[in-house]
Amino acid sequence: MFSKVNKSGQPGALHDSPRPTVKAGIPSIISADLRITGDLVCSGDVQIDGWVEGDIQSRNITIGEGATVQGGLQAESVRICGLVNGEVRADMVVLEKTARVTGDILHKSLAIEQGAYLEGMCRRTDTHPVTAVATTSVEPVKEVVKDVVEKKAVSG
């Protein structure tokens, strides 16, 4: 009954079995009594009601009223009702009246309810924030800075 033989009949670890399928539309929930230290990456929706120290990347993120996130958020859509200390990058950002955000917000669409607290810069972006982070490289910026410094040294 509890042997270490996988479904193919071969001996092996119990984790060799196929992963369960996740139904679309069901969010992953970090409950109020859960504390997580580390980055979270999810292809679906995430609802945080507990405490997370780390960055969160997902399709849709909801930060509940009693939740605390010490890290950045990156998603298509972010709804914040709790506390976030970190950068928020999303196409659509909604700060509810109970939101407390300390950090910059890069967005395509931003809604802030009366009573929400925001300390940081808000910047509208035309690029998709989730893909922009993954594809941005420091090397082209270094080349531009190098060219500007060289031109200034020659002319100045």
Short mmCIF file of N, CA and C in Angstrom, two decimals:
data_model
loop_
_atom_site.label_atom_id
_atom_site.label_comp_id
_atom_site.label_asym_id
_atom_site.label_seq_id
_atom_site.Cartn_x
_atom_site.Cartn_y
_atom_site.Cartn_z
N MET A 1 0.81 -1.20 0.00
CA MET A 1 0.00 0.00 0.00
C MET A 1 0.85 1.26 0.00
N PHE A 2 1.92 1.29 0.84
CA PHE A 2 2.77 2.45 0.93
C PHE A 2 4.17 2.15 0.42
N SER A 3 4.27 1.37 -0.62
CA SER A 3 5.59 1.01 -1.15
C SER A 3 6.18 2.18 -1.91
N LYS A 4 7.46 2.12 -2.12
CA LYS A 4 8.16 3.17 -2.85
C LYS A 4 8.29 2.81 -4.32
N VAL A 5 7.27 2.22 -4.90
CA VAL A 5 7.25 1.87 -6.31
C VAL A 5 6.30 2.83 -6.98
N ASN A 6 6.79 3.52 -8.05
CA ASN A 6 5.93 4.46 -8.73
C ASN A 6 4.95 3.74 -9.65
N LYS A 7 4.08 4.47 -10.32
CA LYS A 7 3.01 3.87 -11.13
C LYS A 7 3.53 3.05 -12.30
N SER A 8 4.75 3.32 -12.74
CA SER A 8 5.30 2.55 -13.86
C SER A 8 5.85 1.20 -13.39
N GLY A 9 5.78 0.94 -12.07
CA GLY A 9 6.26 -0.32 -11.55
C GLY A 9 7.73 -0.30 -11.17
N GLN A 10 8.40 0.83 -11.39
CA GLN A 10 9.81 0.96 -11.08
C GLN A 10 9.99 1.52 -9.68
N PRO A 11 10.98 1.04 -8.96
CA PRO A 11 11.26 1.63 -7.65
C PRO A 11 11.67 3.09 -7.82
N GLY A 12 11.27 3.92 -6.89
CA GLY A 12 11.64 5.33 -6.97
C GLY A 12 10.96 6.09 -5.86
N ALA A 13 11.25 7.35 -5.82
CA ALA A 13 10.70 8.20 -4.78
C ALA A 13 9.20 8.39 -4.99
N LEU A 14 8.51 8.72 -3.92
CA LEU A 14 7.07 8.93 -4.00
C LEU A 14 6.71 10.16 -4.83
N HIS A 15 7.61 11.11 -4.95
CA HIS A 15 7.32 12.34 -5.68
C HIS A 15 7.44 12.16 -7.20
N ASP A 16 7.69 10.94 -7.67
CA ASP A 16 7.77 10.70 -9.10
C ASP A 16 6.40 10.70 -9.77
N SER A 17 5.34 10.67 -8.99
CA SER A 17 3.99 10.63 -9.57
C SER A 17 3.68 11.97 -10.24
N PRO A 18 2.77 11.96 -11.21
CA PRO A 18 2.46 13.20 -11.92
C PRO A 18 1.84 14.23 -10.99
N ARG A 19 2.09 15.50 -11.29
CA ARG A 19 1.55 16.59 -10.48
C ARG A 19 0.07 16.73 -10.74
N PRO A 20 -0.70 17.09 -9.72
CA PRO A 20 -2.13 17.30 -9.93
C PRO A 20 -2.37 18.52 -10.81
N THR A 21 -3.41 18.49 -11.60
CA THR A 21 -3.72 19.63 -12.45
C THR A 21 -4.47 20.67 -11.65
N VAL A 22 -4.19 21.95 -11.94
CA VAL A 22 -4.84 23.05 -11.26
C VAL A 22 -5.91 23.61 -12.17
N LYS A 23 -7.12 23.74 -11.65
CA LYS A 23 -8.21 24.29 -12.44
C LYS A 23 -8.03 25.78 -12.60
N ALA A 24 -8.34 26.28 -13.79
CA ALA A 24 -8.20 27.70 -14.08
C ALA A 24 -9.18 28.50 -13.23
N GLY A 25 -8.74 29.68 -12.78
CA GLY A 25 -9.61 30.56 -12.03
C GLY A 25 -9.57 30.36 -10.53
N ILE A 26 -8.97 29.30 -10.04
CA ILE A 26 -8.86 29.08 -8.60
C ILE A 26 -7.56 29.68 -8.12
N PRO A 27 -7.64 30.70 -7.23
CA PRO A 27 -6.39 31.35 -6.81
C PRO A 27 -5.64 30.52 -5.78
N SER A 28 -4.34 30.73 -5.75
CA SER A 28 -3.51 30.19 -4.68
C SER A 28 -3.64 31.17 -3.53
N ILE A 29 -3.95 30.67 -2.34
CA ILE A 29 -4.24 31.54 -1.20
C ILE A 29 -3.20 31.34 -0.10
N ILE A 30 -2.63 32.45 0.33
CA ILE A 30 -1.76 32.46 1.50
C ILE A 30 -2.63 32.98 2.64
N SER A 31 -3.05 32.08 3.52
CA SER A 31 -4.02 32.44 4.55
C SER A 31 -3.42 33.35 5.62
N ALA A 32 -4.29 33.92 6.43
CA ALA A 32 -3.90 34.93 7.42
C ALA A 32 -2.91 34.40 8.45
N ASP A 33 -2.93 33.11 8.74
CA ASP A 33 -2.04 32.57 9.75
C ASP A 33 -0.74 32.00 9.16
N LEU A 34 -0.48 32.28 7.88
CA LEU A 34 0.71 31.75 7.22
C LEU A 34 1.74 32.84 6.99
N ARG A 35 2.99 32.54 7.30
CA ARG A 35 4.10 33.46 7.09
C ARG A 35 5.10 32.79 6.15
N ILE A 36 5.45 33.47 5.05
CA ILE A 36 6.34 32.91 4.05
C ILE A 36 7.54 33.83 3.86
N THR A 37 8.73 33.22 3.85
CA THR A 37 9.96 33.94 3.53
C THR A 37 10.50 33.33 2.25
N GLY A 38 10.50 34.12 1.17
CA GLY A 38 10.96 33.64 -0.12
C GLY A 38 10.10 34.20 -1.23
N ASP A 39 10.57 34.09 -2.45
CA ASP A 39 9.85 34.60 -3.61
C ASP A 39 8.75 33.63 -4.03
N LEU A 40 7.64 34.19 -4.51
CA LEU A 40 6.52 33.39 -5.00
C LEU A 40 6.36 33.63 -6.50
N VAL A 41 6.27 32.56 -7.27
CA VAL A 41 6.04 32.66 -8.71
C VAL A 41 4.87 31.75 -9.04
N CYS A 42 3.85 32.32 -9.71
CA CYS A 42 2.64 31.56 -10.02
C CYS A 42 2.13 32.01 -11.39
N SER A 43 1.66 31.07 -12.19
CA SER A 43 1.14 31.43 -13.51
C SER A 43 -0.33 31.84 -13.44
N GLY A 44 -0.97 31.62 -12.32
CA GLY A 44 -2.39 31.96 -12.17
C GLY A 44 -2.58 33.15 -11.25
N ASP A 45 -3.58 33.03 -10.38
CA ASP A 45 -3.93 34.11 -9.46
C ASP A 45 -3.42 33.78 -8.07
N VAL A 46 -3.04 34.83 -7.33
CA VAL A 46 -2.56 34.67 -5.96
C VAL A 46 -3.31 35.65 -5.07
N GLN A 47 -3.77 35.14 -3.94
CA GLN A 47 -4.39 35.99 -2.93
C GLN A 47 -3.57 35.86 -1.65
N ILE A 48 -3.07 36.99 -1.16
CA ILE A 48 -2.25 37.01 0.04
C ILE A 48 -3.08 37.59 1.18
N ASP A 49 -3.28 36.81 2.22
CA ASP A 49 -3.95 37.29 3.42
C ASP A 49 -3.01 37.22 4.62
N GLY A 50 -1.85 36.60 4.45
CA GLY A 50 -0.87 36.44 5.51
C GLY A 50 0.29 37.41 5.36
N TRP A 51 1.49 36.91 5.66
CA TRP A 51 2.70 37.72 5.66
C TRP A 51 3.72 37.10 4.72
N VAL A 52 4.23 37.88 3.77
CA VAL A 52 5.22 37.38 2.81
C VAL A 52 6.42 38.32 2.80
N GLU A 53 7.60 37.74 2.97
CA GLU A 53 8.84 38.49 2.82
C GLU A 53 9.53 37.94 1.58
N GLY A 54 9.35 38.64 0.47
CA GLY A 54 9.90 38.21 -0.81
C GLY A 54 9.07 38.79 -1.94
N ASP A 55 9.56 38.64 -3.15
CA ASP A 55 8.87 39.15 -4.32
C ASP A 55 7.79 38.17 -4.76
N ILE A 56 6.72 38.72 -5.35
CA ILE A 56 5.62 37.89 -5.84
C ILE A 56 5.41 38.21 -7.32
N GLN A 57 5.40 37.16 -8.14
CA GLN A 57 5.14 37.31 -9.57
C GLN A 57 4.00 36.37 -9.93
N SER A 58 2.96 36.91 -10.55
CA SER A 58 1.77 36.13 -10.88
C SER A 58 0.99 36.85 -11.97
N ARG A 59 -0.10 36.21 -12.41
CA ARG A 59 -0.98 36.86 -13.39
C ARG A 59 -1.81 37.94 -12.70
N ASN A 60 -2.49 37.58 -11.62
CA ASN A 60 -3.30 38.51 -10.83
C ASN A 60 -2.93 38.34 -9.36
N ILE A 61 -2.72 39.46 -8.68
CA ILE A 61 -2.36 39.43 -7.27
C ILE A 61 -3.36 40.26 -6.48
N THR A 62 -3.85 39.69 -5.38
CA THR A 62 -4.71 40.41 -4.45
C THR A 62 -4.04 40.37 -3.08
N ILE A 63 -3.82 41.55 -2.51
CA ILE A 63 -3.25 41.66 -1.17
C ILE A 63 -4.41 42.02 -0.25
N GLY A 64 -4.77 41.09 0.64
CA GLY A 64 -5.91 41.28 1.53
C GLY A 64 -5.68 42.36 2.56
N GLU A 65 -6.76 42.74 3.24
CA GLU A 65 -6.73 43.85 4.18
C GLU A 65 -5.76 43.64 5.34
N GLY A 66 -5.63 42.44 5.84
CA GLY A 66 -4.73 42.16 6.95
C GLY A 66 -3.36 41.67 6.52
N ALA A 67 -3.08 41.66 5.24
CA ALA A 67 -1.83 41.09 4.72
C ALA A 67 -0.68 42.08 4.75
N THR A 68 0.54 41.54 4.82
CA THR A 68 1.76 42.34 4.75
C THR A 68 2.70 41.68 3.75
N VAL A 69 3.22 42.47 2.81
CA VAL A 69 4.20 41.99 1.84
C VAL A 69 5.42 42.89 1.92
N GLN A 70 6.56 42.28 2.21
CA GLN A 70 7.84 42.98 2.23
C GLN A 70 8.60 42.54 0.98
N GLY A 71 8.27 43.14 -0.16
CA GLY A 71 8.90 42.77 -1.42
C GLY A 71 8.10 43.33 -2.58
N GLY A 72 8.59 43.11 -3.78
CA GLY A 72 7.96 43.65 -4.97
C GLY A 72 6.84 42.77 -5.49
N LEU A 73 5.92 43.40 -6.22
CA LEU A 73 4.81 42.70 -6.86
C LEU A 73 4.93 42.91 -8.36
N GLN A 74 4.68 41.85 -9.13
CA GLN A 74 4.75 41.93 -10.59
C GLN A 74 3.63 41.08 -11.15
N ALA A 75 2.71 41.71 -11.91
CA ALA A 75 1.54 40.98 -12.42
C ALA A 75 0.86 41.79 -13.51
N GLU A 76 -0.15 41.17 -14.11
CA GLU A 76 -1.01 41.90 -15.04
C GLU A 76 -1.94 42.82 -14.26
N SER A 77 -2.46 42.31 -13.14
CA SER A 77 -3.41 43.06 -12.33
C SER A 77 -3.05 42.90 -10.85
N VAL A 78 -3.04 44.02 -10.12
CA VAL A 78 -2.74 44.01 -8.69
C VAL A 78 -3.81 44.81 -7.96
N ARG A 79 -4.39 44.21 -6.92
CA ARG A 79 -5.37 44.89 -6.07
C ARG A 79 -4.81 44.84 -4.65
N ILE A 80 -4.61 46.01 -4.04
CA ILE A 80 -3.98 46.07 -2.72
C ILE A 80 -4.98 46.64 -1.71
N CYS A 81 -5.21 45.85 -0.65
CA CYS A 81 -6.04 46.29 0.46
C CYS A 81 -5.22 46.36 1.75
N GLY A 82 -4.06 45.73 1.76
CA GLY A 82 -3.21 45.65 2.94
C GLY A 82 -1.94 46.46 2.79
N LEU A 83 -0.85 45.99 3.41
CA LEU A 83 0.41 46.70 3.45
C LEU A 83 1.42 46.09 2.48
N VAL A 84 2.05 46.95 1.66
CA VAL A 84 3.10 46.51 0.74
C VAL A 84 4.28 47.46 0.87
N ASN A 85 5.46 46.90 1.12
CA ASN A 85 6.71 47.66 1.11
C ASN A 85 7.55 47.12 -0.02
N GLY A 86 7.49 47.75 -1.18
CA GLY A 86 8.24 47.31 -2.34
C GLY A 86 7.64 47.87 -3.61
N GLU A 87 8.33 47.64 -4.71
CA GLU A 87 7.90 48.14 -6.01
C GLU A 87 6.73 47.31 -6.55
N VAL A 88 5.77 47.99 -7.19
CA VAL A 88 4.63 47.33 -7.81
C VAL A 88 4.70 47.58 -9.30
N ARG A 89 4.71 46.50 -10.10
CA ARG A 89 4.72 46.60 -11.56
C ARG A 89 3.54 45.81 -12.09
N ALA A 90 2.60 46.52 -12.73
CA ALA A 90 1.42 45.83 -13.25
C ALA A 90 0.73 46.68 -14.30
N ASP A 91 -0.02 46.02 -15.17
CA ASP A 91 -0.82 46.76 -16.15
C ASP A 91 -1.89 47.57 -15.43
N MET A 92 -2.60 46.92 -14.49
CA MET A 92 -3.68 47.58 -13.76
C MET A 92 -3.42 47.46 -12.26
N VAL A 93 -3.39 48.60 -11.58
CA VAL A 93 -3.17 48.63 -10.13
C VAL A 93 -4.34 49.33 -9.48
N VAL A 94 -4.89 48.73 -8.42
CA VAL A 94 -5.98 49.33 -7.66
C VAL A 94 -5.54 49.36 -6.20
N LEU A 95 -5.54 50.57 -5.61
CA LEU A 95 -5.27 50.73 -4.19
C LEU A 95 -6.60 51.01 -3.50
N GLU A 96 -7.05 50.07 -2.69
CA GLU A 96 -8.30 50.24 -1.94
C GLU A 96 -8.07 51.20 -0.78
N LYS A 97 -9.13 51.64 -0.12
CA LYS A 97 -9.01 52.65 0.95
C LYS A 97 -8.18 52.18 2.13
N THR A 98 -8.03 50.87 2.32
CA THR A 98 -7.24 50.33 3.43
C THR A 98 -5.79 50.05 3.04
N ALA A 99 -5.40 50.35 1.81
CA ALA A 99 -4.05 50.06 1.31
C ALA A 99 -3.02 50.99 1.93
N ARG A 100 -1.84 50.43 2.20
CA ARG A 100 -0.67 51.21 2.64
C ARG A 100 0.52 50.73 1.82
N VAL A 101 0.96 51.53 0.88
CA VAL A 101 2.03 51.15 -0.04
C VAL A 101 3.21 52.11 0.14
N THR A 102 4.39 51.52 0.36
CA THR A 102 5.63 52.28 0.39
C THR A 102 6.51 51.71 -0.71
N GLY A 103 6.60 52.44 -1.81
CA GLY A 103 7.38 51.98 -2.95
C GLY A 103 6.80 52.55 -4.23
N ASP A 104 7.57 52.43 -5.30
CA ASP A 104 7.15 52.95 -6.60
C ASP A 104 6.13 52.04 -7.26
N ILE A 105 5.26 52.66 -8.08
CA ILE A 105 4.27 51.91 -8.84
C ILE A 105 4.47 52.21 -10.32
N LEU A 106 4.73 51.17 -11.12
CA LEU A 106 4.81 51.30 -12.57
C LEU A 106 3.57 50.63 -13.13
N HIS A 107 2.81 51.32 -13.94
CA HIS A 107 1.48 50.85 -14.32
C HIS A 107 1.06 51.34 -15.69
N LYS A 108 0.01 50.74 -16.24
CA LYS A 108 -0.71 51.28 -17.39
C LYS A 108 -1.96 51.98 -16.92
N SER A 109 -2.59 51.43 -15.87
CA SER A 109 -3.81 51.98 -15.31
C SER A 109 -3.68 51.96 -13.79
N LEU A 110 -4.05 53.08 -13.14
CA LEU A 110 -3.93 53.18 -11.69
C LEU A 110 -5.18 53.80 -11.11
N ALA A 111 -5.76 53.16 -10.09
CA ALA A 111 -6.92 53.69 -9.38
C ALA A 111 -6.58 53.71 -7.90
N ILE A 112 -6.80 54.87 -7.26
CA ILE A 112 -6.52 55.02 -5.83
C ILE A 112 -7.78 55.52 -5.14
N GLU A 113 -8.29 54.72 -4.20
CA GLU A 113 -9.48 55.13 -3.45
C GLU A 113 -9.09 56.14 -2.39
N GLN A 114 -10.05 56.99 -2.03
CA GLN A 114 -9.83 57.96 -0.97
C GLN A 114 -9.53 57.22 0.33
N GLY A 115 -8.47 57.62 1.01
CA GLY A 115 -8.06 56.98 2.25
C GLY A 115 -6.85 56.08 2.09
N ALA A 116 -6.52 55.69 0.87
CA ALA A 116 -5.35 54.85 0.63
C ALA A 116 -4.08 55.67 0.89
N TYR A 117 -3.04 55.00 1.36
CA TYR A 117 -1.76 55.65 1.66
C TYR A 117 -0.74 55.18 0.65
N LEU A 118 -0.04 56.13 0.03
CA LEU A 118 1.00 55.80 -0.95
C LEU A 118 2.18 56.72 -0.73
N GLU A 119 3.34 56.12 -0.49
CA GLU A 119 4.58 56.88 -0.42
C GLU A 119 5.52 56.30 -1.46
N GLY A 120 5.66 57.00 -2.56
CA GLY A 120 6.49 56.53 -3.66
C GLY A 120 6.11 57.23 -4.94
N MET A 121 6.79 56.88 -5.99
CA MET A 121 6.56 57.48 -7.29
C MET A 121 5.61 56.61 -8.10
N CYS A 122 4.71 57.26 -8.83
CA CYS A 122 3.84 56.54 -9.76
C CYS A 122 4.28 56.91 -11.17
N ARG A 123 4.49 55.90 -12.01
CA ARG A 123 4.90 56.17 -13.39
C ARG A 123 4.12 55.29 -14.33
N ARG A 124 3.49 55.92 -15.30
CA ARG A 124 2.75 55.18 -16.32
C ARG A 124 3.76 54.65 -17.33
N THR A 125 3.53 53.43 -17.77
CA THR A 125 4.42 52.82 -18.74
C THR A 125 3.60 52.23 -19.87
N ASP A 126 4.12 52.32 -21.09
CA ASP A 126 3.42 51.75 -22.24
C ASP A 126 3.84 50.32 -22.50
N THR A 127 4.96 49.91 -21.93
CA THR A 127 5.41 48.53 -22.10
C THR A 127 4.75 47.65 -21.06
N HIS A 128 4.68 46.38 -21.35
CA HIS A 128 4.09 45.43 -20.41
C HIS A 128 5.06 45.26 -19.25
N PRO A 129 4.70 45.68 -18.02
CA PRO A 129 5.64 45.64 -16.90
C PRO A 129 6.21 44.26 -16.60
N VAL A 130 5.44 43.20 -16.75
CA VAL A 130 5.93 41.87 -16.42
C VAL A 130 7.03 41.45 -17.38
N THR A 131 6.83 41.65 -18.69
CA THR A 131 7.85 41.26 -19.65
C THR A 131 9.00 42.24 -19.68
N ALA A 132 8.74 43.51 -19.36
CA ALA A 132 9.81 44.50 -19.39
C ALA A 132 10.90 44.17 -18.39
N VAL A 133 10.52 43.65 -17.24
CA VAL A 133 11.50 43.31 -16.22
C VAL A 133 12.35 42.14 -16.68
N ALA A 134 11.73 41.15 -17.29
CA ALA A 134 12.45 39.94 -17.68
C ALA A 134 13.42 40.19 -18.83
N THR A 135 13.14 41.18 -19.69
CA THR A 135 13.96 41.38 -20.87
C THR A 135 14.94 42.54 -20.74
N THR A 136 14.84 43.33 -19.68
CA THR A 136 15.72 44.48 -19.53
C THR A 136 17.13 44.01 -19.20
N SER A 137 18.11 44.61 -19.87
CA SER A 137 19.50 44.25 -19.64
C SER A 137 20.29 45.50 -19.30
N VAL A 138 21.30 45.37 -18.48
CA VAL A 138 22.13 46.49 -18.07
C VAL A 138 23.15 46.84 -19.15
N GLU A 139 23.54 45.89 -19.97
CA GLU A 139 24.59 46.11 -20.97
C GLU A 139 24.30 47.26 -21.93
N PRO A 140 23.09 47.36 -22.56
CA PRO A 140 22.85 48.49 -23.46
C PRO A 140 22.95 49.84 -22.73
N VAL A 141 22.53 49.88 -21.49
CA VAL A 141 22.61 51.12 -20.72
C VAL A 141 24.06 51.49 -20.48
N LYS A 142 24.91 50.51 -20.18
CA LYS A 142 26.33 50.78 -19.97
C LYS A 142 26.96 51.36 -21.24
N GLU A 143 26.57 50.84 -22.40
CA GLU A 143 27.12 51.34 -23.67
C GLU A 143 26.71 52.78 -23.91
N VAL A 144 25.45 53.14 -23.63
CA VAL A 144 24.98 54.51 -23.82
C VAL A 144 25.73 55.45 -22.89
N VAL A 145 25.89 55.07 -21.63
CA VAL A 145 26.61 55.90 -20.67
C VAL A 145 28.06 56.08 -21.11
N LYS A 146 28.67 55.00 -21.58
CA LYS A 146 30.06 55.06 -22.04
C LYS A 146 30.20 56.04 -23.20
N ASP A 147 29.28 55.98 -24.19
CA ASP A 147 29.31 56.88 -25.34
C ASP A 147 29.16 58.33 -24.91
N VAL A 148 28.24 58.60 -23.98
CA VAL A 148 28.02 59.97 -23.51
C VAL A 148 29.26 60.50 -22.81
N VAL A 149 29.86 59.69 -21.96
CA VAL A 149 31.07 60.11 -21.22
C VAL A 149 32.22 60.38 -22.19
N GLU A 150 32.39 59.52 -23.20
CA GLU A 150 33.47 59.72 -24.18
C GLU A 150 33.26 60.99 -24.98
N LYS A 151 32.02 61.24 -25.42
CA LYS A 151 31.73 62.45 -26.19
C LYS A 151 31.95 63.70 -25.36
N LYS A 152 31.58 63.65 -24.09
CA LYS A 152 31.75 64.78 -23.22
C LYS A 152 33.24 65.05 -22.98
N ALA A 153 34.04 64.01 -22.83
CA ALA A 153 35.47 64.16 -22.60
C ALA A 153 36.15 64.78 -23.82
N VAL A 154 35.72 64.39 -25.02
CA VAL A 154 36.32 64.92 -26.26
C VAL A 154 35.91 66.37 -26.47
N SER A 155 34.63 66.71 -26.22
CA SER A 155 34.15 68.06 -26.49
C SER A 155 34.45 69.03 -25.35
N GLY A 156 34.65 68.52 -24.14
CA GLY A 156 34.74 69.39 -22.99
C GLY A 156 36.07 69.66 -22.51
#
